[in-house]
Coordinates of C-alpha atoms and ligand atoms in Angstrom, one line a residue:
M1 CA -88.8 38.6 177.6
S2 CA -86.5 37.7 180.2
A3 CA -83.7 39.8 181.4
P4 CA -80.3 38.7 180.3
T5 CA -77.4 39.5 182.4
T6 CA -74.5 41.6 181.0
T7 CA -71.9 39.0 181.4
A8 CA -74.1 36.2 179.7
R9 CA -74.6 38.0 176.6
L10 CA -71.5 40.0 176.0
Q11 CA -68.2 38.2 176.1
D12 CA -66.0 39.7 178.8
D13 CA -62.4 38.4 178.2
G14 CA -61.5 39.6 181.9
T15 CA -60.2 42.8 180.7
G16 CA -63.8 44.4 180.8
I17 CA -66.5 44.7 178.3
D18 CA -65.4 46.7 175.1
Q19 CA -67.6 49.9 175.3
A20 CA -66.3 50.7 171.7
R21 CA -68.9 48.2 170.6
T22 CA -71.9 49.6 168.8
P23 CA -74.3 46.8 167.9
L24 CA -77.0 49.1 166.7
A25 CA -74.9 51.2 164.5
D26 CA -73.4 48.1 163.1
L27 CA -76.8 46.7 162.2
L28 CA -77.8 50.0 160.6
R29 CA -74.7 49.9 158.4
E30 CA -75.8 46.5 157.1
E31 CA -79.4 47.4 156.5
V32 CA -78.8 50.7 154.7
A33 CA -76.9 48.6 152.1
A34 CA -80.2 46.8 151.0
A35 CA -81.2 47.9 147.4
A36 CA -84.8 47.9 147.9
R37 CA -87.4 47.6 150.8
W38 CA -91.2 47.2 150.9
T39 CA -91.6 48.0 154.7
V40 CA -92.6 50.8 156.9
P41 CA -91.8 53.8 157.0
G42 CA -93.6 54.7 153.8
H43 CA -91.1 57.2 152.7
M44 CA -89.1 54.2 151.5
G45 CA -85.6 55.4 152.7
G46 CA -86.4 58.9 151.4
R47 CA -87.3 57.8 147.9
C48 CA -91.0 58.9 148.6
A49 CA -90.3 61.6 150.9
P50 CA -91.5 65.3 150.4
V51 CA -88.7 67.1 148.6
E52 CA -88.8 69.8 151.2
A53 CA -88.3 67.1 153.9
L54 CA -85.2 65.9 152.0
D55 CA -83.9 69.4 151.6
L56 CA -84.3 70.4 155.3
L57 CA -83.5 67.0 157.0
G58 CA -81.2 65.4 154.4
T59 CA -81.3 62.1 152.6
R60 CA -79.2 60.4 155.2
V61 CA -81.8 61.0 158.0
H62 CA -84.4 59.3 155.8
A63 CA -82.0 56.4 154.6
A64 CA -81.3 55.6 158.3
D65 CA -85.0 55.7 159.2
L66 CA -85.8 52.1 158.4
W67 CA -87.4 49.0 159.7
P68 CA -84.6 46.4 160.3
D69 CA -84.9 42.7 160.4
Q70 CA -86.7 42.0 163.7
A71 CA -84.6 39.2 165.0
L72 CA -81.4 41.0 164.3
F73 CA -82.9 44.2 165.7
T74 CA -83.9 42.5 169.0
D75 CA -80.4 41.0 169.4
A76 CA -78.7 44.4 168.6
L77 CA -80.9 46.3 171.0
L78 CA -80.4 43.9 173.9
A79 CA -76.6 43.9 173.3
S80 CA -76.6 47.7 173.2
E81 CA -78.7 47.8 176.3
E82 CA -76.3 45.5 178.1
L83 CA -73.4 47.9 177.1
A84 CA -75.4 50.8 178.4
A85 CA -76.0 49.0 181.6
Q86 CA -72.4 48.3 182.1
A87 CA -71.5 51.9 181.2
W88 CA -73.8 53.4 183.8
G89 CA -73.2 50.8 186.5
A90 CA -76.6 49.3 186.2
D91 CA -78.0 45.9 186.4
R92 CA -80.2 46.3 183.5
A93 CA -80.8 49.2 181.0
F94 CA -83.5 50.1 178.5
L95 CA -82.8 52.5 175.6
L96 CA -85.8 54.8 175.1
T97 CA -86.6 57.1 172.3
A98 CA -89.3 59.3 173.9
G99 CA -87.0 60.8 176.4
A100 CA -86.7 60.6 180.3
T101 CA -90.4 61.4 180.1
S102 CA -91.1 58.0 179.1
G103 CA -88.7 56.3 181.5
N104 CA -90.5 58.2 184.5
L105 CA -93.8 57.1 183.2
A106 CA -92.8 53.5 182.7
W107 CA -91.2 53.4 186.1
I108 CA -94.3 54.8 187.9
F109 CA -96.7 52.6 186.0
A110 CA -94.7 49.4 186.7
T111 CA -93.6 49.9 190.3
L112 CA -96.6 51.6 191.9
Q113 CA -99.9 50.0 192.6
P114 CA -103.2 51.4 193.7
G115 CA -103.1 52.2 197.3
D116 CA -99.3 52.7 197.4
T117 CA -97.8 55.9 199.2
V118 CA -94.9 57.3 197.4
V119 CA -92.6 60.0 198.9
V120 CA -91.9 62.6 196.1
D121 CA -89.5 65.4 195.6
S122 CA -91.3 68.7 195.0
A123 CA -88.6 69.4 192.4
C124 CA -89.9 66.5 190.2
H125 CA -90.5 66.9 186.6
V126 CA -93.9 67.2 185.0
S127 CA -93.6 63.5 183.7
V128 CA -93.5 62.4 187.4
L129 CA -96.7 64.4 188.0
T130 CA -98.4 63.0 184.9
G131 CA -97.5 59.4 186.0
L132 CA -98.9 60.0 189.5
A133 CA -102.1 61.7 188.2
L134 CA -102.6 58.7 185.8
R135 CA -101.8 55.9 188.2
A136 CA -105.2 55.7 190.1
G137 CA -104.9 55.3 193.9
V138 CA -101.4 56.2 194.3
R139 CA -100.9 58.7 197.1
P140 CA -97.9 61.1 197.1
V141 CA -96.3 62.6 200.1
W142 CA -94.2 65.7 199.2
I143 CA -90.7 66.6 200.2
Q144 CA -90.8 70.3 200.0
R145 CA -87.6 71.9 198.8
D146 CA -86.4 75.4 200.1
I147 CA -84.4 77.7 197.9
D148 CA -81.1 79.2 198.6
A149 CA -81.8 82.7 200.0
E150 CA -78.8 84.2 198.1
L151 CA -78.7 82.3 194.8
G152 CA -82.5 81.7 194.5
I153 CA -82.1 78.0 193.4
P154 CA -83.4 74.9 195.0
L155 CA -81.4 73.4 197.9
P156 CA -80.7 69.7 198.1
I157 CA -82.9 67.2 199.8
D158 CA -82.0 67.3 203.5
P159 CA -81.8 63.5 204.6
A160 CA -83.2 64.6 208.0
V161 CA -86.4 65.6 206.2
L162 CA -86.5 62.4 204.2
A163 CA -86.0 60.4 207.5
R164 CA -89.0 62.4 209.2
V165 CA -91.3 61.8 206.2
L166 CA -90.4 58.2 206.2
R167 CA -91.1 57.8 210.0
E168 CA -94.4 59.6 209.5
H169 CA -95.2 57.4 206.6
P170 CA -94.0 53.9 207.4
E171 CA -96.3 52.6 204.6
A172 CA -94.4 54.4 202.0
R173 CA -93.3 52.0 199.1
Q174 CA -91.0 54.2 197.2
V175 CA -89.1 57.6 197.2
V176 CA -88.7 59.5 194.0
V177 CA -86.2 62.4 193.8
T178 CA -84.8 64.6 191.0
S179 CA -80.9 64.9 191.1
P180 CA -79.4 67.0 189.8
T181 CA -82.2 69.6 189.4
Y182 CA -82.6 72.0 186.6
S183 CA -80.2 74.5 188.2
G184 CA -77.6 71.7 189.0
T185 CA -78.3 70.9 192.6
A186 CA -77.3 67.4 193.6
S187 CA -78.8 65.6 196.6
P188 CA -76.8 63.2 198.8
L189 CA -78.0 60.1 197.0
A190 CA -76.1 57.5 199.0
T191 CA -77.6 58.6 202.3
L192 CA -81.1 59.0 200.7
A193 CA -80.7 55.3 199.4
D194 CA -79.6 54.0 202.8
L195 CA -82.6 55.8 204.6
T196 CA -85.0 54.6 202.0
H197 CA -83.8 50.9 202.1
A198 CA -83.9 51.0 205.8
A199 CA -87.5 51.9 205.6
G200 CA -88.3 49.0 203.2
A201 CA -88.8 51.3 200.2
V202 CA -87.1 51.6 196.8
L203 CA -85.3 54.7 195.5
Y204 CA -85.9 56.2 192.0
V205 CA -83.6 59.0 190.9
D206 CA -84.6 61.2 187.9
A207 CA -81.1 62.1 186.8
A208 CA -82.3 63.3 183.3
W209 CA -80.0 66.2 183.4
A210 CA -76.8 64.1 184.0
P211 CA -76.1 61.5 181.6
H212 CA -72.5 62.6 182.2
G213 CA -72.8 62.0 186.0
R214 CA -71.2 58.7 186.0
W215 CA -67.9 60.2 185.0
V216 CA -68.1 63.3 187.3
P217 CA -65.5 62.6 190.0
G218 CA -66.8 62.0 193.6
G219 CA -69.9 60.1 192.6
A220 CA -72.4 62.9 193.6
L221 CA -74.3 62.7 190.3
D222 CA -74.2 58.8 190.0
P223 CA -77.3 57.2 191.0
M224 CA -76.4 53.6 190.5
A225 CA -73.1 54.0 192.5
A226 CA -75.1 55.5 195.3
G227 CA -77.3 52.4 195.5
A228 CA -80.5 53.6 193.8
D229 CA -82.9 50.9 192.5
G230 CA -83.8 52.8 189.4
A231 CA -82.7 56.0 187.5
V232 CA -83.2 57.6 184.3
V233 CA -80.8 59.9 182.3
S234 CA -81.7 61.9 179.1
L235 CA -78.8 61.0 176.7
H236 CA -79.7 64.0 174.6
K237 CA -79.5 66.7 177.3
T238 CA -75.8 67.0 177.6
G239 CA -74.7 63.8 175.8
A240 CA -74.2 63.6 172.1
A241 CA -77.4 61.7 171.2
L242 CA -80.3 62.8 169.1
S243 CA -83.4 64.3 170.9
G244 CA -85.5 61.6 172.7
A245 CA -82.7 59.4 173.6
A246 CA -82.7 58.3 177.1
V247 CA -81.6 55.4 179.4
L248 CA -83.7 53.8 182.1
Q249 CA -81.5 52.1 184.5
V250 CA -82.3 49.3 187.0
G251 CA -80.1 48.8 190.1
A252 CA -79.2 45.3 191.4
G253 CA -81.5 45.9 194.4
L254 CA -84.7 45.8 192.3
G255 CA -86.6 42.6 193.1
G256 CA -87.9 40.0 190.9
H257 CA -91.5 40.9 190.7
L258 CA -91.1 44.7 190.2
R259 CA -88.3 44.1 187.7
R260 CA -90.5 41.7 185.6
Q261 CA -93.4 44.4 185.7
L262 CA -90.8 46.9 184.6
V263 CA -89.7 45.0 181.7
R264 CA -93.4 44.3 180.6
T265 CA -94.3 48.0 181.1
V266 CA -91.3 49.4 179.0
E267 CA -92.0 46.8 176.3
G268 CA -95.7 47.8 176.3
L269 CA -94.9 51.7 176.3
R270 CA -92.1 51.8 173.8
S271 CA -93.2 52.1 170.2
T272 CA -93.3 49.1 168.1
S273 CA -91.6 51.3 165.4
P274 CA -88.9 53.0 167.4
L275 CA -87.0 55.8 165.5
L276 CA -83.8 53.8 164.6
P277 CA -81.6 56.9 164.1
V278 CA -82.3 57.8 167.8
L279 CA -81.4 54.3 169.1
V280 CA -78.2 54.3 167.0
S281 CA -77.3 57.8 168.1
S282 CA -77.7 56.4 171.7
D283 CA -75.5 53.4 170.9
L284 CA -72.8 55.7 169.5
A285 CA -73.1 58.4 172.2
R286 CA -72.8 55.8 174.9
A287 CA -69.7 54.3 173.1
A288 CA -68.1 57.7 172.9
M289 CA -68.9 58.7 176.4
A290 CA -67.9 55.5 178.0
T291 CA -64.7 55.1 176.0
A292 CA -63.6 58.8 176.7
G293 CA -64.7 58.5 180.4
A294 CA -63.4 61.1 182.8
D295 CA -60.9 62.4 180.1
G296 CA -63.9 63.4 177.9
L297 CA -65.4 65.2 180.6
R298 CA -62.2 67.0 181.5
R299 CA -62.0 68.4 177.9
A300 CA -65.7 69.5 178.3
E301 CA -64.9 71.2 181.5
E302 CA -62.0 73.1 179.8
L303 CA -64.5 74.3 177.2
A304 CA -67.0 75.2 179.8
D305 CA -64.3 77.3 181.7
D306 CA -63.5 79.1 178.5
L307 CA -67.3 80.2 178.3
R308 CA -67.4 81.0 182.1
A309 CA -64.4 83.4 181.7
R310 CA -65.9 85.1 178.7
C311 CA -69.4 85.6 180.5
D312 CA -67.5 86.9 183.6
R313 CA -66.4 89.9 181.5
V314 CA -69.9 90.9 180.5
P315 CA -71.0 93.8 182.7
G316 CA -73.9 92.9 184.9
V317 CA -73.5 89.3 184.4
R318 CA -72.5 87.1 187.3
V319 CA -71.4 83.5 186.7
L320 CA -72.5 81.3 189.8
R321 CA -69.9 78.9 190.8
R322 CA -70.0 76.1 193.3
D323 CA -67.8 78.0 195.7
D324 CA -70.4 80.9 195.7
A325 CA -72.9 78.3 197.4
G326 CA -72.7 79.0 201.1
T327 CA -74.4 75.7 201.8
G328 CA -71.7 73.6 200.4
P329 CA -70.8 71.9 197.1
S330 CA -74.1 70.2 196.3
L331 CA -75.5 73.4 194.8
L332 CA -74.3 74.0 191.1
A333 CA -72.8 70.5 191.4
D334 CA -73.5 69.8 187.7
P335 CA -70.4 71.0 185.7
M336 CA -72.5 71.0 182.5
K337 CA -75.0 73.5 183.5
L338 CA -73.9 77.0 183.5
V339 CA -76.0 79.4 185.6
L340 CA -75.7 83.2 185.0
D341 CA -77.3 85.7 187.4
V342 CA -78.2 88.7 185.1
Q343 CA -79.9 91.0 187.7
G344 CA -76.9 93.4 187.3
T345 CA -77.9 94.0 183.7
G346 CA -81.2 95.8 184.8
H347 CA -83.2 93.0 183.0
T348 CA -85.0 89.9 184.0
G349 CA -83.5 86.6 182.8
F350 CA -86.5 86.4 180.4
A351 CA -85.7 89.7 178.9
V352 CA -82.1 88.8 178.4
Q353 CA -82.9 85.4 176.9
R354 CA -85.2 87.2 174.3
L355 CA -82.5 89.8 173.6
L356 CA -79.8 87.2 173.1
R357 CA -82.1 85.2 170.7
A358 CA -82.6 88.5 168.7
G359 CA -78.8 88.6 168.6
G360 CA -78.6 85.1 167.3
A361 CA -77.5 83.3 170.6
I362 CA -80.0 80.8 171.9
V363 CA -79.9 79.7 175.6
E364 CA -81.6 76.8 177.3
G365 CA -83.8 78.7 179.9
A366 CA -84.5 81.7 181.9
D367 CA -86.1 82.7 185.1
L368 CA -86.7 86.0 186.8
Q369 CA -83.1 86.5 187.7
R370 CA -81.0 83.9 185.9
L371 CA -80.2 82.3 182.6
Y372 CA -79.4 78.5 182.3
L373 CA -77.0 77.2 179.6
V374 CA -76.5 73.6 178.8
L375 CA -73.0 72.7 177.9
P376 CA -71.9 69.7 175.9
A377 CA -70.6 66.8 178.2
W378 CA -68.7 65.0 175.4
V379 CA -65.8 66.8 173.7
P380 CA -64.3 64.5 171.0
P381 CA -60.8 63.2 171.8
G382 CA -57.8 64.5 169.8
R383 CA -59.9 67.5 168.4
Y384 CA -59.4 70.0 171.3
P385 CA -59.1 72.8 170.8
G386 CA -58.4 73.2 167.1
D387 CA -61.4 71.6 165.6
L388 CA -63.6 73.1 168.2
S389 CA -63.2 76.4 166.6
A390 CA -67.0 76.4 165.8
Q391 CA -67.9 76.0 169.5
L392 CA -65.4 78.7 170.5
A393 CA -66.8 81.0 167.7
A394 CA -70.2 80.3 169.4
H395 CA -68.8 81.5 172.7
E396 CA -67.8 84.7 171.1
A397 CA -71.1 85.1 169.4
L398 CA -72.7 84.7 172.8
V399 CA -70.6 87.5 174.4
R400 CA -71.2 89.8 171.5
A401 CA -75.1 89.2 171.9
F402 CA -74.7 89.8 175.6
D403 CA -72.8 93.1 175.0
A404 CA -75.6 94.4 172.9
A405 CA -78.4 93.2 175.3
V406 CA -76.9 94.8 178.4
A407 CA -76.7 98.1 176.6
I408 CA -80.6 98.2 176.2
P409 CA -82.5 100.1 178.9
P410 CA -84.0 98.0 181.9
S411 CA -87.1 95.8 181.0
R412 CA -90.5 95.1 182.6
G413 CA -90.4 93.2 185.8
A414 CA -86.6 93.9 186.5
G415 CA -85.8 93.5 190.0
L416 CA -88.5 90.9 190.8
R417 CA -87.1 88.0 192.8
L418 CA -88.4 84.8 194.1
S419 CA -88.6 85.3 197.7
P420 CA -87.5 82.1 199.8
T421 CA -90.4 82.9 202.3
V422 CA -93.0 83.1 199.6
W423 CA -91.4 79.9 198.1
A424 CA -91.6 78.0 201.3
A425 CA -95.2 78.9 201.7
S426 CA -96.2 78.1 198.2
R427 CA -97.5 74.5 198.5
G428 CA -101.0 73.9 200.0
R429 CA -102.7 71.2 202.0
Q430 CA -103.3 68.0 199.9
V431 CA -107.0 67.4 199.9
M432 CA -107.1 64.4 197.6
A433 CA -104.9 62.2 195.4
P434 CA -103.9 63.6 192.1
A435 CA -105.7 61.0 190.1
Q436 CA -108.8 61.6 192.1
A437 CA -108.6 65.3 191.3
R438 CA -107.9 64.9 187.7
A439 CA -111.3 62.8 187.4
A440 CA -113.3 65.4 189.3
A441 CA -115.6 68.1 187.8
T442 CA -113.7 71.3 187.3
V443 CA -114.3 75.0 186.6
D444 CA -112.0 77.7 185.4
V445 CA -111.5 80.8 187.8
P446 CA -109.5 83.9 187.3
L447 CA -105.9 83.6 188.7
H448 CA -106.5 86.2 191.4
E449 CA -109.6 84.1 192.6
A450 CA -107.7 80.8 192.7
A451 CA -106.3 80.9 196.3
G452 CA -108.1 78.5 198.7
R453 CA -109.6 76.3 195.8
V454 CA -108.4 72.8 195.1
A455 CA -106.3 72.5 191.9
A456 CA -107.2 70.2 189.0
E457 CA -104.0 70.8 187.2
H458 CA -100.5 71.4 188.3
A459 CA -98.7 74.8 187.9
A460 CA -94.9 75.1 187.5
P461 CA -92.7 78.0 186.6
Y462 CA -90.4 76.7 184.0
P463 CA -87.7 76.7 184.7
P464 CA -87.1 75.3 187.3
G465 CA -90.2 73.3 186.5
V466 CA -90.9 72.9 190.3
P467 CA -94.7 73.0 190.8
V468 CA -96.3 75.5 193.1
W469 CA -99.4 73.4 193.1
V470 CA -100.4 69.9 191.9
P471 CA -103.9 68.4 191.3
G472 CA -105.7 67.8 194.5
E473 CA -103.9 70.5 196.5
E474 CA -105.2 73.8 197.9
I475 CA -103.9 76.6 196.0
T476 CA -102.1 79.2 198.4
E477 CA -101.7 83.0 198.1
A478 CA -98.0 82.6 197.8
A479 CA -98.3 80.1 194.9
V480 CA -100.7 82.8 193.1
T481 CA -98.1 85.5 193.7
I482 CA -95.4 83.5 192.2
V483 CA -97.4 82.6 189.1
R484 CA -98.4 86.3 188.8
D485 CA -94.9 87.7 189.0
V486 CA -93.4 85.0 186.6
L487 CA -96.2 85.8 183.9
A488 CA -95.8 89.6 184.5
A489 CA -92.1 89.4 183.8
G490 CA -92.8 87.3 180.6
G491 CA -91.9 83.9 181.9
E492 CA -93.8 80.6 181.3
I493 CA -95.9 78.5 183.6
H494 CA -96.3 74.9 182.6
G495 CA -99.3 72.8 183.5
P496 CA -102.5 75.0 183.2
S497 CA -104.6 74.2 180.2
D498 CA -105.1 78.0 179.9
V499 CA -101.6 78.7 178.6
T500 CA -101.9 82.4 179.2
G501 CA -102.3 81.7 182.9
A502 CA -105.3 84.1 183.3
T503 CA -107.4 81.2 184.5
V504 CA -106.9 78.2 186.6
A505 CA -108.9 75.0 186.5
V506 CA -110.1 74.1 190.0
L507 CA -112.5 71.6 191.3
T508 CA -116.2 72.8 191.5
Ligands
PLP601 C1 -85.8 66.6 185.8 C2 -86.4 66.2 184.4 N1 -86.7 64.9 184.3 C3 -87.1 64.5 183.1 C4 -87.2 65.4 182.0 C5 -87.7 64.9 180.7 O1 -86.7 64.6 179.9 P1 -87.0 64.3 178.2 O2 -87.0 65.6 177.7 O3 -85.8 63.5 177.9 O4 -88.2 63.6 178.1 C6 -86.8 66.8 182.1 C7 -86.8 67.6 181.0 O5 -86.4 68.8 181.0 C8 -86.3 67.2 183.4 O6 -85.9 68.4 183.6

């Protein structure tokens, strides 16, 4: 399939492309009207679905999950992708139904070849690690992120560090960074793009957390405006789309060969039976966000301020704000991520998360000291604040659950903190490429005996999901300490096949 250009397919009358258009939703409206079908999926629009599935998921979900006319679908998908490209300032966009995960994998498979060196942000998501481990012969060089001594969250990438790494590795073909991070740290993307391009490499930004970034004033969360060659956003994270919805974006600078490779790879990796409700929800979410623009985000921020003010009044809970960050505005730059320091409650973040859940309030994530709440980036116009009573009632429910939680005596692991020094020492020497380590013979050893061995799998406390070791790297004492402390306090480590964390797979 050749890459159509936005202006060729969508008629721009000079006043701009109409972002209110929703080609996939229009197609679905036509298709659901058909009286009968004999196509996949076999639930036949819900007529042959288990009654429990209809009760729980609703008849509309089944009716919308259909296989449309192929030619009409291809046309509608391309038109919707062109609108998405225009909305996010990209040259080309792909709508994905398996999350930013599939965007990261497609990007790595398409743009890196065996023997390539790639500079990778240590705050990368597990999907990037998986891509690197599966792409044989690719050699990652890591940019280690320090954490803020006071707030304990990852600092932005220092351009001087990237410049040094690129000087030391003039063969590097690509730079992959995460911005914003899970905790909302933005890196100076325009400067990173300039440095990367000057070194003859391409810049890819995993912006999964900021589908709203395009409309945040100042451009700190807008990879395409910064000159990135590729980026991905998870439209389901703070946008209004269904789970799995993501947009892979291609910048104008990505050349012909790599671009063709990307088109082929995305086509190859996407299912031949995509979940239409997810694509339609992407179409509608894009239209909603792009037409509301900065106004929509302002309403979302007002709602966020209401929640911040309420959390501020809970004893022992501290709302982290951009102004608290001694290192400048790039920490906590994502307005849609609410980070609460709960050390003052005498509990770990993990314990408060569990207590809140018992009280009926569910938050996105927790670590030793903090809770992370995702806020909705799109607030319907004309409906604020009256019709948002349900959202405001949820704010009250959270505060009630908090009040009950902080009244409970201190919990196991309270007071444990991630030390910046231990963190800085956590990554070990890279002994071999991840793909080579992944294919090697392994043995499981107890966690306390893992230091000094070469890792076969990665391990990342989640959140923030930043690995403390990756396949092919020597495991350090500091990394073992971090894993032990997080597990002791009831947290999660992603990566090891032994999910209890008691043993670690290392090379024989
Ligand atoms: C930085 C980052 N990138 C990518 C992903 C994957 O996103 P998705 O769940 O849309 O596959 C995540 C998920 O949390 C993430 O934190």
